[in-house]
Amino acid sequence: MPDVTPSPPSEPHVLDQPWRMWSSLAVFGVLLSGILLGVLVIPIVQGRSVGIDAYTAICRALGILPGSPAQPQPATPLPGMPVSQVAWTSDLLQILARADVRRGHAKVQEVCVACHGERGDSIGVEFPHLAGQSGAAIYKQLFDYRTGSRAHPMMTDVAKALDEAAIADVAAYYAGQPQRNPNPVTLAEAPPSIVQLVELGDPKRNIAPCASCHRAGAGGPIETPVLAEQRAEYIEQQLKLYASGERRNDVYARMRTIAAQLTDDEIRGLAFYYRAGFR
Amino acid sequence: MSQTHPEMHERRILHTELMWSFGVGIFVAASLSMILFTAFTISVNPPSNVERLDPKTLHLSGEFAEHNLGTTVGSDGSVTVRAIATQFMFLPRCIVVPANRRVTLRFASPDVIHGLLITGTNVNTMVVPGFVSQVHTEFTRAGDLLMPCHEYCGLGHSEMWATVQVMAQDEFKPGSDGRISCAQR
Amino acid sequence: MQSDTSSAADSPFDAADDIDETALADVMRSVPLGAAVLAGTAVALLVLGYLAVYLLVFIPRGTVG
Amino acid sequence: MRNAERLCLAHFWVAFAAFLFACAIGTWQMWVRSPLGANVGTPGQYFMSVTAHGVSMAYVLTTFFIMGFGYFVAVTALDRALPGKLWAWAAYWVALLGVVLTVIPIATGQASVLFTFYPPLTASVWFYIGLVLVVAASWIWCVLMLIAMTEWKRENPGRPVPLAMFATVANAVMWLWTTVGVAVELIFQVIPAALGLVQTIDVGLARTLFSWTLHAIVYFWLIPAYIAFYTMAPRAAGGRLYSDTMGRLTFILFLIYSLPVGMHHLLMDPEHGNATKFIQVLLTAFVAVPTLLTIFTITASMEIAGRLRGGRGTFGWIAALPWERPMVLATGLSFVMLGFGGFGGIVNMGYGMNAMVHNTSWVTAHFHLIFGGSVVIMYFAIAYAIWPRLTGREYQSRAPLRLQLWLWFLGMMIMTLPWHWLGLQGQWRRVANFNYADPIIAAWGPWVIVSFAGGIILLASAVLFVGNLAALHRGPALGIVRPLYALAVHPPLRVPAALNGFGLWNVLVLVLMIAAYGYPIAQFLIDPSPGAIVHRVR
C-alpha cells in the first residue's frame, strides 16, 4: 500500500510564481481583447460601412448616444393631443395617499351627494356607484372631465369646479366607503361563457381576462376601476361608448380595443356578472 | 510511488491536458470568430439602442402618443414602425411592414417589462419601461406573422400578442401623410 | 455510527483502493486516446452544429441589430 | 461521520421535499398549456404555479442540497469535526423560516411575479424577505466552509486541500461574490417598493443587478455535480482521477469566468449598448472552457476504469464500465444531457444569434437540460452514494435506483428536445393558455403534448426517487463502508499556493467584475433611468 507521507514541500512562493504570473496575464489578455473589440473595433468597422463616424459609432456602442452603431437613426415625428392628461408620477401618488378624507366628505356632501349618494350608492341607474371604488380610478375620471379628455353634460362642469386637491380628497373619501357587499349571486347563475371571459379572457380575440386588471391586486394599470357591485346599466353604457369610440380617455385604447370585440350579449352578461358583486 | 518513474507519467498527463486545452481554444476561437465575422461583414448585433424615455408621461404628447403609433414611411423612404407594449396588448394590434426593405421598429412600455419576438424572423427585444427599444431588420417573406409578448407582464400576459402583416412591395402603398395600416382581411 | 475511516493510517480521502500499480501503469500507457477521440468528436459536433445553426437557420432569417 | 448526519439529512429532506412538490406542479403546468388542458386553471393559478416551481427548484432544492452536501464534504473529505455546528443548525432554521415566509405569499397569490421577479411588478414584501433569509443562511454556510478549510490547512501545513473540499470552498467563494447583485437589488430597490416607501423603481438598474447574480447562481447549482464527477465517479467506476491539477483548475475557472458574464441574459435589453454586451459575450465563451476540460478529464478517468476492467480498443472501455452502479450510470447520462444542453447554451450566447431564441422554449430547453438534467441527475447520484453513510443502512437492490435514473433521463430528453424545435418556431415562454385556433400555434400542439408526456415520466421518476431514499431508511444495516472519494493517478503531494487557496483568484475576479460590470452599473448611479411606477401584485 503506497504510503502517502507528504515529502517536505519546496518553498511555496517559488512554486507559485509562474501560476501567479501566467494566470494574471491570461485573464488580462482575454479581458483586454474583449474591451478592444467591443468598444473600438466592432463599432468603428460597422460605422464605416454605413457612413457613421468613429466617434458616434463608439458612443452608440457604449450607450452614451441612442441608436445602433450600424444603422441610421430615424427622425422623431411631431407631437399632438393626448387622450388623457393624467400621468401617474410618485408625487401624484403621494397626493392621493395623503388626501384628506374629512375634507373629501365635506366636498361630497356639497357637490356629489345628489347623484352618487353619501356613501357612494348612486340614486339612479345612469349614475355609477362609487362606494369602495379605487381612488386612482375616481381621480383619473374627474381629472379627465376637467381637461375635457372625457365629456359629460353634468360632470364636466362639476369637475371644472374642483381643484386638484379636492379631486384627491373626494376620491379618497369614496374609496374608503365600504361596498354594499350583498351576498354575491352564486357563480352557477353566471353563464360559463361569461365566467370564462372574466377568468381566462379569449386568446383568439386577443382579449385579456377582465380579472387580470379589474380584480383587486392583479398588478394591472394604476387607474383600473373596481367593477364589483357596479350598476349593470352603467357598465353596459360605458362598454358601448368605448366600442363606438365615443369615450376615448382610456390610455392606449385598452378598453376601446377590447369593447369593440365584445358582442352585445357578452357586454350584458359581463354587466350582470359584476353587478352581482363578483370580484 | 509506482515502479516506473512517476515524472514521465505526470508530465505526460499534463501534456495531454495541454493538447486538449489547445483544442478547447479552437472551440472558443471558432464561436467567437463567427460572431466577429458577421459583426464586421453584415453588422449582426443584438438590438441595442440606449435611449431613455419617461414611461410615466409616454402617452401625453411625445413620439409615442397614441396617434403617432403605427407604420410611417419617411420622405427619404425609410420605414419606421412605432408601437406600444402595454398591459396586455400591443398598440397597434396589427403592424404592416414591407417585404425586402429595411424597417426600423421602435417600442416603448408605459407600465411594466414586456418583450416581443416576431415568429420566423430575427426580431426580438425586451421592452423595458424607461427605455425605447429599437430593432432594425428586413422581412424576407410576405405573409402574416405572430408577434407575442414573451416576457411575463402580469396575469394577462398569455393573451398579449399582435399580428404582423408583411406586404409585398407593390401592395405596400402608404397614404399621403406617409402612414399605412393593416389591410382588413 | 459506522466509523468512516477503514484504516486509521490515512484520512478517508487517500484511502487506498484495490488497484494494483503495475496494472495502472500499463493502462496509463494508452489511456487518454479513447477519451480524446470520444470527447473530441463530441466537441467537434458541437462546433459544427453551432456553425450550421448560425449560418443555415439564423442568418437567413434576416438582419438583426 | 462525527454526528453530522442529522444536519445533512435535515437539509437533504427539505431539498427533496421541495423538489417533489415542484415536479408535481411542473407537470400540471405542462398539462394546462397543452391542447389537452386548454381552458383548465386560471392565469392566476398558472403563474402562482410557475412562481412556486421556480422558487422551489431554483432556491430551495439547490440551496438546501448544496449546504447539506457541503457539510458532508467538510466532515468526510477533511476527516474532522464541522466547526461551528450550532451556527450550521442556526443557518438551517433561518433558511427554513425564509422558505416558509416565501411560500405563504406565493400560495395566497400575493407573489405571482415568478422566481426572477420582474420589477416594477412587486409582490408582498414577505416573499422577498423570505428569499433574503435563505440567502443570508447560505452566507453562514459559506463562512463555515471557509473556516473548515483554513483550520484544516493550519493543521496540515503544505499538504494540498482535498479536491472535494477545494471545490466546495470555490463554490462558497463564488456564491459570496454573486449574491451581492440580488441582495443589493432586493434590499435597496424591490423591498422598499414592496413596503410602499417608494412609488417608482429604476428597472434598468434592477435588471442589471439581477443579471450579476443570474449566471453565477447556475454555476453555484452546477458545482456539486462537478464535485461528484471529479471525486466520486472515478472511484465508483473502479478507476482513478486522471488529473487532480485539472480538477483544481476547472473549479478556479468556474469561479473566475462565471461572475463577469451575467449580461448575456440582457443581450436583448435596451438599457445597455453593444460594447458591454460584446465584452460579456466574449467572457461567456471562456465559461465553456472548464466544462470542456471536465468532459475530457472525466472521460479519461472513466477510460482508466474501463481498461482496468478489461476494456480493449479505442472504445472497448465504455462497455467494460460498471454501468450497474448508480454513480457511473448517472455520470454517463449526465454527460449526454450536458452535450444537448451545452449546445443550446452556445447558441444562446451567440451575441446577435440570441435574437433568434431569446425568451423562447429553446432557452427553457437549455436550462432544463443543463440544470434539470445533468445537474439534478448528479444530485440523485450523490444522494444515493452518501445515503448509506448518513443512515447506516444499505440498499436491498440497486435496480430501482437505476430505473429512476433512466426514467429521469428519458423524461428529460422527451420533454426538452421538442422545445428546441418549438423555440425556433417562436414559441414564447410563460403562457397560461395558447390560442390553438391560430394556425401558427396549432402546429405546435402535438409537440406540446409530447413534452407533456416527458413531464409525466419525470414526475414518475421524482416520486420513485423520494421513494428510494425513504425505503433506504428501513434497509438492512450497513456492512463495510467503501471509501467514497477518488484517488488521482498522481495524488498531489504539494500544490502551488495558487491551486490551494483563493487569494489570487479573488483579486482577478475583482478586476474582471470592475471591468465587466463597472460601467453598466455606474451609468445608473450617475444618471438613473426614468423610474417606472410600482405595480403591486396582491
PDB file of C-alpha atoms in Angstrom, chain C residues 1-6 10-21 23-24 27-28 30-39 41-43 45-51 53-54 57-58 61 64, chain D residues 1 5 76-77 79 159 162-164 235 238-240 242 292 295-296 299-300 303-304 307-308 314-315 317-318 339 342-343 346-347 350 352-353 355-356 389 424-425 478-479 481 483 485-487 489:
ATOM      1  CA  MET C   1     -22.299   5.470  13.809  1.00  0.00           C
ATOM      2  CA  GLN C   2     -20.108   3.420  11.440  1.00  0.00           C
ATOM      3  CA  SER C   3     -16.655   4.959  11.529  1.00  0.00           C
ATOM      4  CA  ASP C   4     -15.863   6.038   8.050  1.00  0.00           C
ATOM      5  CA  THR C   5     -12.128   5.547   8.060  1.00  0.00           C
ATOM      6  CA  SER C   6     -11.491   1.959   7.113  1.00  0.00           C
ATOM      7  CA  ASP C  10      -4.572   7.809   6.323  1.00  0.00           C
ATOM      8  CA  SER C  11      -7.604  10.066   6.086  1.00  0.00           C
ATOM      9  CA  PRO C  12     -10.573   8.720   4.111  1.00  0.00           C
ATOM     10  CA  PHE C  13      -9.524  10.955   1.309  1.00  0.00           C
ATOM     11  CA  ASP C  14      -6.422   8.966   0.484  1.00  0.00           C
ATOM     12  CA  ALA C  15      -7.974   5.632   1.389  1.00  0.00           C
ATOM     13  CA  ALA C  16      -6.262   3.206  -0.856  1.00  0.00           C
ATOM     14  CA  ASP C  17      -8.224   1.296  -3.467  1.00  0.00           C
ATOM     15  CA  ASP C  18      -7.599  -2.182  -4.718  1.00  0.00           C
ATOM     16  CA  ILE C  19      -5.951  -1.061  -7.990  1.00  0.00           C
ATOM     17  CA  ASP C  20      -2.509  -2.535  -8.285  1.00  0.00           C
ATOM     18  CA  GLU C  21       0.131  -0.215  -9.594  1.00  0.00           C
ATOM     19  CA  ALA C  23      -1.948  -2.699 -13.996  1.00  0.00           C
ATOM     20  CA  LEU C  24      -2.433   1.051 -13.664  1.00  0.00           C
ATOM     21  CA  VAL C  27      -3.213   1.063 -18.685  1.00  0.00           C
ATOM     22  CA  MET C  28      -1.832   4.587 -18.430  1.00  0.00           C
ATOM     23  CA  SER C  30      -2.780   4.063 -23.774  1.00  0.00           C
ATOM     24  CA  VAL C  31      -5.352   5.917 -21.660  1.00  0.00           C
ATOM     25  CA  PRO C  32      -6.319   9.308 -22.950  1.00  0.00           C
ATOM     26  CA  LEU C  33      -6.607   8.184 -26.592  1.00  0.00           C
ATOM     27  CA  GLY C  34     -10.135   6.791 -26.224  1.00  0.00           C
ATOM     28  CA  ALA C  35     -11.239   9.750 -24.136  1.00  0.00           C
ATOM     29  CA  ALA C  36      -9.677  12.224 -26.545  1.00  0.00           C
ATOM     30  CA  VAL C  37     -11.432  10.622 -29.525  1.00  0.00           C
ATOM     31  CA  LEU C  38     -14.817  10.434 -27.784  1.00  0.00           C
ATOM     32  CA  ALA C  39     -14.703  13.908 -26.226  1.00  0.00           C
ATOM     33  CA  THR C  41     -15.882  14.122 -31.621  1.00  0.00           C
ATOM     34  CA  ALA C  42     -18.474  15.430 -29.160  1.00  0.00           C
ATOM     35  CA  VAL C  43     -16.879  18.898 -29.140  1.00  0.00           C
ATOM     36  CA  LEU C  45     -20.116  18.014 -33.306  1.00  0.00           C
ATOM     37  CA  LEU C  46     -20.946  20.909 -31.001  1.00  0.00           C
ATOM     38  CA  VAL C  47     -18.862  23.347 -33.044  1.00  0.00           C
ATOM     39  CA  LEU C  48     -20.216  22.113 -36.366  1.00  0.00           C
ATOM     40  CA  GLY C  49     -23.767  22.242 -35.017  1.00  0.00           C
ATOM     41  CA  TYR C  50     -23.199  25.789 -33.774  1.00  0.00           C
ATOM     42  CA  LEU C  51     -21.810  26.954 -37.121  1.00  0.00           C
ATOM     43  CA  VAL C  53     -27.359  26.750 -36.910  1.00  0.00           C
ATOM     44  CA  TYR C  54     -25.614  30.139 -37.196  1.00  0.00           C
ATOM     45  CA  VAL C  57     -31.037  28.993 -39.507  1.00  0.00           C
ATOM     46  CA  PHE C  58     -30.018  32.348 -38.035  1.00  0.00           C
ATOM     47  CA  ARG C  61     -33.953  34.994 -41.017  1.00  0.00           C
ATOM     48  CA  VAL C  64     -30.728  41.948 -36.760  1.00  0.00           C
TER      49      VAL C  64
ATOM     50  CA  MET D   1     -19.251  10.820  10.470  1.00  0.00           C
ATOM     51  CA  GLU D   5     -25.584  13.008   9.778  1.00  0.00           C
ATOM     52  CA  THR D  76     -15.680  13.406   5.370  1.00  0.00           C
ATOM     53  CA  ALA D  77     -13.107  14.899   2.985  1.00  0.00           C
ATOM     54  CA  ASP D  79     -11.928  13.945   8.194  1.00  0.00           C
ATOM     55  CA  ARG D 159      -0.475  19.493   2.166  1.00  0.00           C
ATOM     56  CA  PRO D 162      -8.596  17.559  -0.729  1.00  0.00           C
ATOM     57  CA  LEU D 163     -10.152  18.334  -4.139  1.00  0.00           C
ATOM     58  CA  ALA D 164     -13.747  17.850  -2.932  1.00  0.00           C
ATOM     59  CA  ARG D 235     -13.807   5.746  -7.547  1.00  0.00           C
ATOM     60  CA  GLY D 238     -13.156   1.432 -10.128  1.00  0.00           C
ATOM     61  CA  GLY D 239     -10.547   3.819 -11.601  1.00  0.00           C
ATOM     62  CA  ARG D 240      -8.508   6.849 -10.686  1.00  0.00           C
ATOM     63  CA  TYR D 242      -6.926  11.371 -14.485  1.00  0.00           C
ATOM     64  CA  LEU D 292     -14.845  21.228 -21.880  1.00  0.00           C
ATOM     65  CA  ILE D 295     -15.583  16.227 -20.109  1.00  0.00           C
ATOM     66  CA  PHE D 296     -12.062  15.275 -21.211  1.00  0.00           C
ATOM     67  CA  THR D 299     -13.879  10.662 -19.747  1.00  0.00           C
ATOM     68  CA  ALA D 300     -10.173   9.870 -19.368  1.00  0.00           C
ATOM     69  CA  GLU D 303     -11.281   5.144 -19.616  1.00  0.00           C
ATOM     70  CA  ILE D 304      -8.796   4.213 -16.897  1.00  0.00           C
ATOM     71  CA  ARG D 307      -9.421  -0.525 -19.254  1.00  0.00           C
ATOM     72  CA  LEU D 308      -8.614  -1.747 -15.740  1.00  0.00           C
ATOM     73  CA  THR D 314     -10.460   2.691 -28.601  1.00  0.00           C
ATOM     74  CA  PHE D 315     -13.968   2.369 -27.199  1.00  0.00           C
ATOM     75  CA  TRP D 317     -13.584   0.546 -22.173  1.00  0.00           C
ATOM     76  CA  ILE D 318     -17.057   2.049 -22.432  1.00  0.00           C
ATOM     77  CA  GLY D 339     -23.989  17.822 -24.574  1.00  0.00           C
ATOM     78  CA  GLY D 342     -24.402  22.840 -23.820  1.00  0.00           C
ATOM     79  CA  PHE D 343     -25.298  23.079 -27.493  1.00  0.00           C
ATOM     80  CA  ILE D 346     -23.610  28.204 -27.065  1.00  0.00           C
ATOM     81  CA  VAL D 347     -26.471  29.127 -29.393  1.00  0.00           C
ATOM     82  CA  GLY D 350     -24.131  33.785 -29.902  1.00  0.00           C
ATOM     83  CA  GLY D 352     -26.670  38.577 -32.328  1.00  0.00           C
ATOM     84  CA  MET D 353     -27.935  34.982 -32.616  1.00  0.00           C
ATOM     85  CA  ALA D 355     -32.287  37.314 -31.082  1.00  0.00           C
ATOM     86  CA  MET D 356     -33.350  34.016 -32.653  1.00  0.00           C
ATOM     87  CA  ARG D 389     -23.270   6.784   5.331  1.00  0.00           C
ATOM     88  CA  LEU D 424     -37.023  28.081 -33.232  1.00  0.00           C
ATOM     89  CA  GLN D 425     -40.647  28.354 -34.395  1.00  0.00           C
ATOM     90  CA  LEU D 478     -24.730  -1.120   6.502  1.00  0.00           C
ATOM     91  CA  GLY D 479     -21.827  -3.591   6.126  1.00  0.00           C
ATOM     92  CA  VAL D 481     -18.070   1.311   4.288  1.00  0.00           C
ATOM     93  CA  PRO D 483     -14.179   4.750   0.539  1.00  0.00           C
ATOM     94  CA  TYR D 485     -13.543   9.896  -2.771  1.00  0.00           C
ATOM     95  CA  ALA D 486     -11.429   9.101  -5.794  1.00  0.00           C
ATOM     96  CA  LEU D 487      -7.666   8.954  -5.803  1.00  0.00           C
ATOM     97  CA  VAL D 489      -3.433   8.836 -10.822  1.00  0.00           C
TER      98      VAL D 489
END
